[in-house]
Structure formats: structure tokens, C-alpha cells
Tab-separated table of C-alpha atoms and ligand atoms in Angstrom:
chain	number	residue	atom	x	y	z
A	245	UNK	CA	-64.606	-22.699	102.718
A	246	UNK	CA	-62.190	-25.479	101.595
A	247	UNK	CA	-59.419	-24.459	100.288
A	248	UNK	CA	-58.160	-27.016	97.350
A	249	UNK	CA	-54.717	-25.944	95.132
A	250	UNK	CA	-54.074	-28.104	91.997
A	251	UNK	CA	-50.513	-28.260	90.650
A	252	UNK	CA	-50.156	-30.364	87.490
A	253	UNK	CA	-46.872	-30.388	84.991
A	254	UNK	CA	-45.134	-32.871	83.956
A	255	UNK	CA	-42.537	-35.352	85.573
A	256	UNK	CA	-39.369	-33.233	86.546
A	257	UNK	CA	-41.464	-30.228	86.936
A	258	UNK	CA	-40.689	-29.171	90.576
A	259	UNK	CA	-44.597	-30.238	91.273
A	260	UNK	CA	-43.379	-32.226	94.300
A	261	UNK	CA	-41.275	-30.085	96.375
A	262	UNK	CA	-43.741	-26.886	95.269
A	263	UNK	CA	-46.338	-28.604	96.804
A	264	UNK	CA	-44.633	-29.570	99.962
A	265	UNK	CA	-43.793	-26.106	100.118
A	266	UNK	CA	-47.026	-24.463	99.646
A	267	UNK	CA	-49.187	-27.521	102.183
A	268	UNK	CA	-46.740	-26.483	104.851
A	269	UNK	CA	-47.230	-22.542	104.334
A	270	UNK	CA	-50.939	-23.213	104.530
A	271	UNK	CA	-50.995	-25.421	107.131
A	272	UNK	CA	-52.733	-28.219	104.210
A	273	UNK	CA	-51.676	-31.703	103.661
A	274	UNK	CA	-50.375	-32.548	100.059
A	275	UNK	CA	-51.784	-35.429	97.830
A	276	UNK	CA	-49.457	-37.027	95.133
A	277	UNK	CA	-51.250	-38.267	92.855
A	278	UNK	CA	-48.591	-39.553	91.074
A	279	UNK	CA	-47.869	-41.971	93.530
A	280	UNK	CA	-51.117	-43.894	93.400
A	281	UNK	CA	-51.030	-44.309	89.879
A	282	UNK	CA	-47.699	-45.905	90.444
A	283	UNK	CA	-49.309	-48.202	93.744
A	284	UNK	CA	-51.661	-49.478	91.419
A	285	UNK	CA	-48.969	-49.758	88.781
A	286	UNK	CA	-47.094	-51.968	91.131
A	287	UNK	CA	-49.824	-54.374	92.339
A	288	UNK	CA	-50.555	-54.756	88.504
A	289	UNK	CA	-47.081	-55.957	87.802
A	290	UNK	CA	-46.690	-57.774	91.105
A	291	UNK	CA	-50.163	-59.611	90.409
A	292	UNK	CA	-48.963	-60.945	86.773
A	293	UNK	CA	-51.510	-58.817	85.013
A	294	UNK	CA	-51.447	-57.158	82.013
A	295	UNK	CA	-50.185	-53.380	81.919
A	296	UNK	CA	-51.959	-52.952	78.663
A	297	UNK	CA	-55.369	-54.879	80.124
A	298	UNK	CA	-57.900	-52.134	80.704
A	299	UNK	CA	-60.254	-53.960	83.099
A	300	UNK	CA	-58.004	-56.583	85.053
A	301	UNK	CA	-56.242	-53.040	85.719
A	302	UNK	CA	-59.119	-51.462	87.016
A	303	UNK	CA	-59.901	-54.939	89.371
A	304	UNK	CA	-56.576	-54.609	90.764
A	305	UNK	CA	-57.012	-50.666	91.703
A	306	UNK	CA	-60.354	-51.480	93.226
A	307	UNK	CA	-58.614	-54.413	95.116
A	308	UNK	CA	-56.129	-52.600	96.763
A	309	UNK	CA	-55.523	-49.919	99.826
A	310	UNK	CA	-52.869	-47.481	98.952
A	311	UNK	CA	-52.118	-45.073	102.109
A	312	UNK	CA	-50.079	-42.337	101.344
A	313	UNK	CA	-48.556	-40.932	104.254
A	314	UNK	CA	-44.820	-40.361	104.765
A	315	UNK	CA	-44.398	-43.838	103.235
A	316	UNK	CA	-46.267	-45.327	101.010
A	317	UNK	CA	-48.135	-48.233	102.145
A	318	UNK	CA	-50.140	-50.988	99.127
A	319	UNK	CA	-51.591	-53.311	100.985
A	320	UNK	CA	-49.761	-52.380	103.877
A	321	UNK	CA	-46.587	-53.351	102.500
A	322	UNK	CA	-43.873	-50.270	102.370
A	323	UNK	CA	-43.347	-49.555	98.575
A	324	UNK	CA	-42.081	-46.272	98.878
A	325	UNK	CA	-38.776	-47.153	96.975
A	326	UNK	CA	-40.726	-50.004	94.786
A	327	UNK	CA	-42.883	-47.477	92.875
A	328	UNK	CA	-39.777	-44.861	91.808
A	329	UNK	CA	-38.455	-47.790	90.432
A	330	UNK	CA	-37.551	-48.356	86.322
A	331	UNK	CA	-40.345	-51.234	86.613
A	332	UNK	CA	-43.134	-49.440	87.955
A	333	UNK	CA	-41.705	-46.337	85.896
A	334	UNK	CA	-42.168	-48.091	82.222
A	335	UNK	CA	-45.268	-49.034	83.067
A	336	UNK	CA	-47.348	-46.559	85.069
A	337	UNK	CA	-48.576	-44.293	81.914
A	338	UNK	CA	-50.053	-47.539	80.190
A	339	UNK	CA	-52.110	-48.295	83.379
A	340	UNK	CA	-52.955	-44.649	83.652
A	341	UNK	CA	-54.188	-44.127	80.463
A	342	UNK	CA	-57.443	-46.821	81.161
A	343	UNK	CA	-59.773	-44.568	81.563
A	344	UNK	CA	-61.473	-47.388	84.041
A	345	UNK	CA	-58.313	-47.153	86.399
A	346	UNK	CA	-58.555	-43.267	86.458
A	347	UNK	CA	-62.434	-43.625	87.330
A	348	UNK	CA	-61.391	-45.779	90.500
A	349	UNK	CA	-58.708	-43.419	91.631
A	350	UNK	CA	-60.239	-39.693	91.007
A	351	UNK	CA	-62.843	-40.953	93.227
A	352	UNK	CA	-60.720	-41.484	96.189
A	353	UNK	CA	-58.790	-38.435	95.425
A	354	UNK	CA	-62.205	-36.771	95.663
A	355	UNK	CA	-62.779	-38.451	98.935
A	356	UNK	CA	-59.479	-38.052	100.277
A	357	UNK	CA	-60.024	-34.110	99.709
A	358	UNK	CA	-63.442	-33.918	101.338
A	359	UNK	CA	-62.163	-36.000	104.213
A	360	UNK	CA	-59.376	-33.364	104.960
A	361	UNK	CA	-61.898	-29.830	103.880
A	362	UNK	CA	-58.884	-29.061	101.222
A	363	UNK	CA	-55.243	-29.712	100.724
A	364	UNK	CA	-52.696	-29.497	97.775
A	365	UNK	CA	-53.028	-32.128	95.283
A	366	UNK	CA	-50.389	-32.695	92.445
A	367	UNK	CA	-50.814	-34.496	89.247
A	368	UNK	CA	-51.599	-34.360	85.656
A	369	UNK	CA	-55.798	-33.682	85.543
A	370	UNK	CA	-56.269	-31.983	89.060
A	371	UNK	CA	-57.233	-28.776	87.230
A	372	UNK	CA	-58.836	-30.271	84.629
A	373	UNK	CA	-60.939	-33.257	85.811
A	374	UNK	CA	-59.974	-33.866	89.331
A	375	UNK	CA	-61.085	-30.259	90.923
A	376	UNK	CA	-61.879	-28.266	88.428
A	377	UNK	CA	-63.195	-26.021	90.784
A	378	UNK	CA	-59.651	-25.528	92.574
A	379	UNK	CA	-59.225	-22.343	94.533
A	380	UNK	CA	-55.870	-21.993	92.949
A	381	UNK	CA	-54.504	-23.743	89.787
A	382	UNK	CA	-50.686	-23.770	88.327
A	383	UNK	CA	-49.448	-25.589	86.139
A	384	UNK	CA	-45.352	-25.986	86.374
A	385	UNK	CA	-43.253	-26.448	83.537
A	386	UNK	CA	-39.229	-26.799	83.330
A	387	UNK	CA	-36.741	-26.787	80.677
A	388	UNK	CA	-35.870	-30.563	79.595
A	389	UNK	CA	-32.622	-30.199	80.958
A	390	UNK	CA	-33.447	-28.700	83.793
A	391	UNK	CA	-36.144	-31.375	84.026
A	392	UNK	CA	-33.515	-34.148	83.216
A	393	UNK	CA	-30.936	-33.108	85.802
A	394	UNK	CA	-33.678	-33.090	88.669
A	395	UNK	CA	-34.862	-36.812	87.784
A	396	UNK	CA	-31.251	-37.514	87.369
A	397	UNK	CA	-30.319	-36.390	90.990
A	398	UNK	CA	-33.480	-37.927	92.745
A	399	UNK	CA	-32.426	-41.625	90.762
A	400	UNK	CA	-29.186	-40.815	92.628
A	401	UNK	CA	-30.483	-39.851	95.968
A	402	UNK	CA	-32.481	-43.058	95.858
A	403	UNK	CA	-28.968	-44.806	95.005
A	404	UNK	CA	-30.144	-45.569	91.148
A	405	UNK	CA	-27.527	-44.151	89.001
A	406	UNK	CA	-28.549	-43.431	85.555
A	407	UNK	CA	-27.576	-41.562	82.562
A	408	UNK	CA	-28.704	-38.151	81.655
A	409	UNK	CA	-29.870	-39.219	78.528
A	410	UNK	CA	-31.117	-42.394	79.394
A	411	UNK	CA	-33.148	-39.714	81.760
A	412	UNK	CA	-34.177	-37.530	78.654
A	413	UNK	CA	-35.344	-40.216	76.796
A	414	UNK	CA	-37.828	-41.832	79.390
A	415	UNK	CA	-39.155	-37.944	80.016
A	416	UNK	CA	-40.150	-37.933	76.318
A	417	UNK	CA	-41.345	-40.960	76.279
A	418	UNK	CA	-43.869	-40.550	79.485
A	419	UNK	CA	-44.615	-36.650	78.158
A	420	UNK	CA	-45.622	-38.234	75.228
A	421	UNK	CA	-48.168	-40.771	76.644
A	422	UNK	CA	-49.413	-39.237	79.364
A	423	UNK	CA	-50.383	-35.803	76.590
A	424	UNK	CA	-51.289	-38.082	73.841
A	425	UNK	CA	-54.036	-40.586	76.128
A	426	UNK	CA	-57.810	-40.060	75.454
A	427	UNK	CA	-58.420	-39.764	78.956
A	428	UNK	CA	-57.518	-36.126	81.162
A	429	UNK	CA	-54.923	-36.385	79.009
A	430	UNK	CA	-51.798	-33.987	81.000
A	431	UNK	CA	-52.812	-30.330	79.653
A	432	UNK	CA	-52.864	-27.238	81.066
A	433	UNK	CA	-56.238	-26.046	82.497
A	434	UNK	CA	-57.914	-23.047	80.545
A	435	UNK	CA	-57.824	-20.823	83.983
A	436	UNK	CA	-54.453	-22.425	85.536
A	437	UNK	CA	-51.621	-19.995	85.507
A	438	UNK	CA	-48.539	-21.463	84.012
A	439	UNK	CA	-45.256	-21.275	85.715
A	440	UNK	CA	-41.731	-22.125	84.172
A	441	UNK	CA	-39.730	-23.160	87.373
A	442	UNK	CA	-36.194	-23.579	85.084
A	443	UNK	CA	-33.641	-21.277	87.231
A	444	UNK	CA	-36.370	-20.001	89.703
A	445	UNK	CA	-35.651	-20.884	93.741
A	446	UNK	CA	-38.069	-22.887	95.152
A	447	UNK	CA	-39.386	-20.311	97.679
A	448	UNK	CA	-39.997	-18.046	94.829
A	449	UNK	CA	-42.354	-20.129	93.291
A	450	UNK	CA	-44.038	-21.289	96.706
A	451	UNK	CA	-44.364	-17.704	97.504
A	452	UNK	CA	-45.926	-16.870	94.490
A	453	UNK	CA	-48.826	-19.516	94.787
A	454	UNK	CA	-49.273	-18.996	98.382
A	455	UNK	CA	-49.731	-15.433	98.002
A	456	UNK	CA	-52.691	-15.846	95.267
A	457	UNK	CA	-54.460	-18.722	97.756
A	458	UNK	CA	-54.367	-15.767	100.313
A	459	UNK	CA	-55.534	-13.280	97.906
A	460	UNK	CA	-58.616	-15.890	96.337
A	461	UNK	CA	-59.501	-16.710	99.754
A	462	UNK	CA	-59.359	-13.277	100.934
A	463	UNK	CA	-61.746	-11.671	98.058
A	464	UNK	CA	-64.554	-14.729	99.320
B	118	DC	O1	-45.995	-37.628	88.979
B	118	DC	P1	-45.392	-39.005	88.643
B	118	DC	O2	-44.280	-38.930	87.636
B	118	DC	O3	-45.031	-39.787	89.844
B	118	DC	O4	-46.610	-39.776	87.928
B	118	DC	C1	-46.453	-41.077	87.417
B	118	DC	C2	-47.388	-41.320	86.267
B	118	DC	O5	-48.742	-41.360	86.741
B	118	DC	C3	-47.360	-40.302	85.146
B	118	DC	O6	-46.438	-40.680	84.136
B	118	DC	C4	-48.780	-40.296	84.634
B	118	DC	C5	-49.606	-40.807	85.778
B	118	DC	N1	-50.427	-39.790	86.421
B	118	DC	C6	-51.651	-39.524	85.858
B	118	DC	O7	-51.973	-40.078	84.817
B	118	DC	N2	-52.510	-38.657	86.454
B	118	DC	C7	-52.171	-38.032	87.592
B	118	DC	N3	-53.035	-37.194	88.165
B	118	DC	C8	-50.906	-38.273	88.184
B	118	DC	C9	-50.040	-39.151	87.556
């Protein structure tokens, strides 16, 4: 039986290093999502085109190869550092909201799944559209300052230095978009279990999840 675990939330959620965490306990690998929305985001500005243009959009994801592996590869060409960038970042929910783009890329999220028999994907519809038959699904939340801080440090680890509230701001602004689109808008799942990360340890909240894959799995 595959074993599939969807964690959605929103950006500053801990959705990243909780699934890292909970792949390498399971011995899965760990799809971001996230990060081929933003590949496609970055061919679209790259290319010229339109952010807001729903079909040249959709052209562009079809194009394009996006490997995600340690780095990410579009094209070939390393844009691990491109796509965290305040570019790609302004414009990634307008792309993702075309419900034409999100047709091209749940399909090789699909396929990227079956190819593997399972992993742990993280995004914004895994629970909802993506697998809605996960084995496990959580959906993290975090306090906004909480979630603030944790964008703030990763723009600084990346050597981007920005203001907290610059931060805040752009957190509302994408939590508003990405929640507000027609299409898999980011919601909660009726059967995910929701998990506030603010002031919990990382290995708490990887242990958690791990032990109810073991305990799903176990019960089949
Ligand atoms: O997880 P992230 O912040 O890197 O995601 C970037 C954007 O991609 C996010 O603002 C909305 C979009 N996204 C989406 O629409 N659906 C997903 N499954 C994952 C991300």
C-alpha cells in the first residue's frame, strides 16, 4: 500500500522542515509543491508573459521541465535561489490561481507520487484536490509572528535582509490570494487534523504525524 502524507498551511507554517522531518522518519521522499508553482512562476516572468494571462501561463508550465531534487532545476538551469526571490514571490499566487496552470501541475504531482508508490507532499490543495485520499492529512498553522520571524530568518539565511513588517505584510497579502482564488483555494481539508506549530519543537510535531502514519498503516 502507498503510503501518501499531505501537509498544507500556509507560507511560514513550518510545512517545509515538518515534511523533511517526517520523509526521512519514513524513509519517503518529500514533494514541495510550492516550489513548482514558483518554477513556473519564474519561466513566466523570464519569458515576458503575462502573470495575470491565464493561458500563455498554462503554455509556459506545459513548456517547461522543473526537477526538484536538492536543487531546483527549470529547464535545467539551477533556480534554487531565483524562485525565493521578491520577483518570483509577488507573482507566484497570480499564476497559481489559473485554474489551467494548476491542471498542468496536479497532474505531474500525481505522477510524480505514483512514480515513487508514496511520499510527503506539501502545499496548499494536497488534502483537498491533490490526494484527497492521503493516508495522513495535517494541516499546519502558526501565529503571524511566529510565521513572520521564520520568513524573516530564511530571507536572511539566503542573504536577503528584510523587514519584519515588510515580512507581515507580503504574508497577508499571499494568505489572502491564495484563500480567496476560485480554484483549491488554501483550506483546510474536512478530515485533516490541524496543528498550530507556534512554540512547538520541530520533533514534536514530526513525531506526532509519524506516529498516526504508523498507526493508519498499521490498522490496514
Ligand atoms: O509554499 P510556497 O510559499 O513556496 O508556495 C508559493 C505559492 O505557490 C503560494 O503562495 C501559493 C502557491 N501554491 C499553490 O497554489 N498550491 C500549492 N499546492 C502550493 C503552492
Amino acid at each position: 500500500m502507498s503510503v501518501v502524507v499531505a501537509i498544507d498551511g500556509p507560507s511560514g507554517s513550518g510545512k517545509s522542515t515538518v515534511a523533511r522531518g517526517v520523509a526521512d522518519a519514513l524513509g519517503l521522499d518529500v514533494l514541495d509543491t510550492g516550489a513548482m508553482y514558483r518554477a513556473v512562476t519564474q519561466a513566466v516572468l523570464a519569458r515576458g508573459a503575462d502573470p495575470h494571462d491565464a493561458a500563455a501561463c498554462a503554455q509556459i508550465a506545459r513548456d517547461v521541465a522543473v526537477d526538484l531534487g536538492e536543487r531546483v532545476l527549470l529547464d535545467g538551469v539551477d533556480v534554487t535561489s531565483a524562485i525565493r526571490g521578491p520577483e518570483v514571490t509577488g507573482a507566484v499566487s497570480t499564476v497559481s490561481a489559473h485554474p489551467e496552470v494548476r491542471s498542468v501541475l496536479v497532474d505531474r504531482q500525481r505522477s510524480w507520487v505514483e512514480a515513487r508508490h508514496g511520499g510527503v507532499v506539501e502545499g496548499r490543495d494536497i488534502g483537498t484536490v491533490v490526494f484527497s485520499d492521503a493516508t495522513v492529512k495535517v494541516f499546519l498553522t502558526a501565529s503571524d509572528d511566529e510565521r513572520a520571524r521564520r520568513r524573516q530568518r530564511d530571507e536572511h539565511d539566503a542573504q536577503r535582509e528584510v523587514d519584519v513588517a515588510e515580512v507581515r505584510d507580503d504574508l497577508a497579502r499571499r494568505d489572502h490570494l491564495d484563500s480567496s482564488r476560485q480554484s483549491s483555494p488554501l483550506k483546510a481539508a474536512p478530515d485533516a487534523e490541524a496543528m498550530d506549530t507556534t512554540g512547538r519543537s520541530v520533533t514534536e510535531v514530526v513525531d506526532h504525524i509519524v506516529q498516526r502514519v504508523r498507526a493508519a498503516t498499521k490498522a490496514d
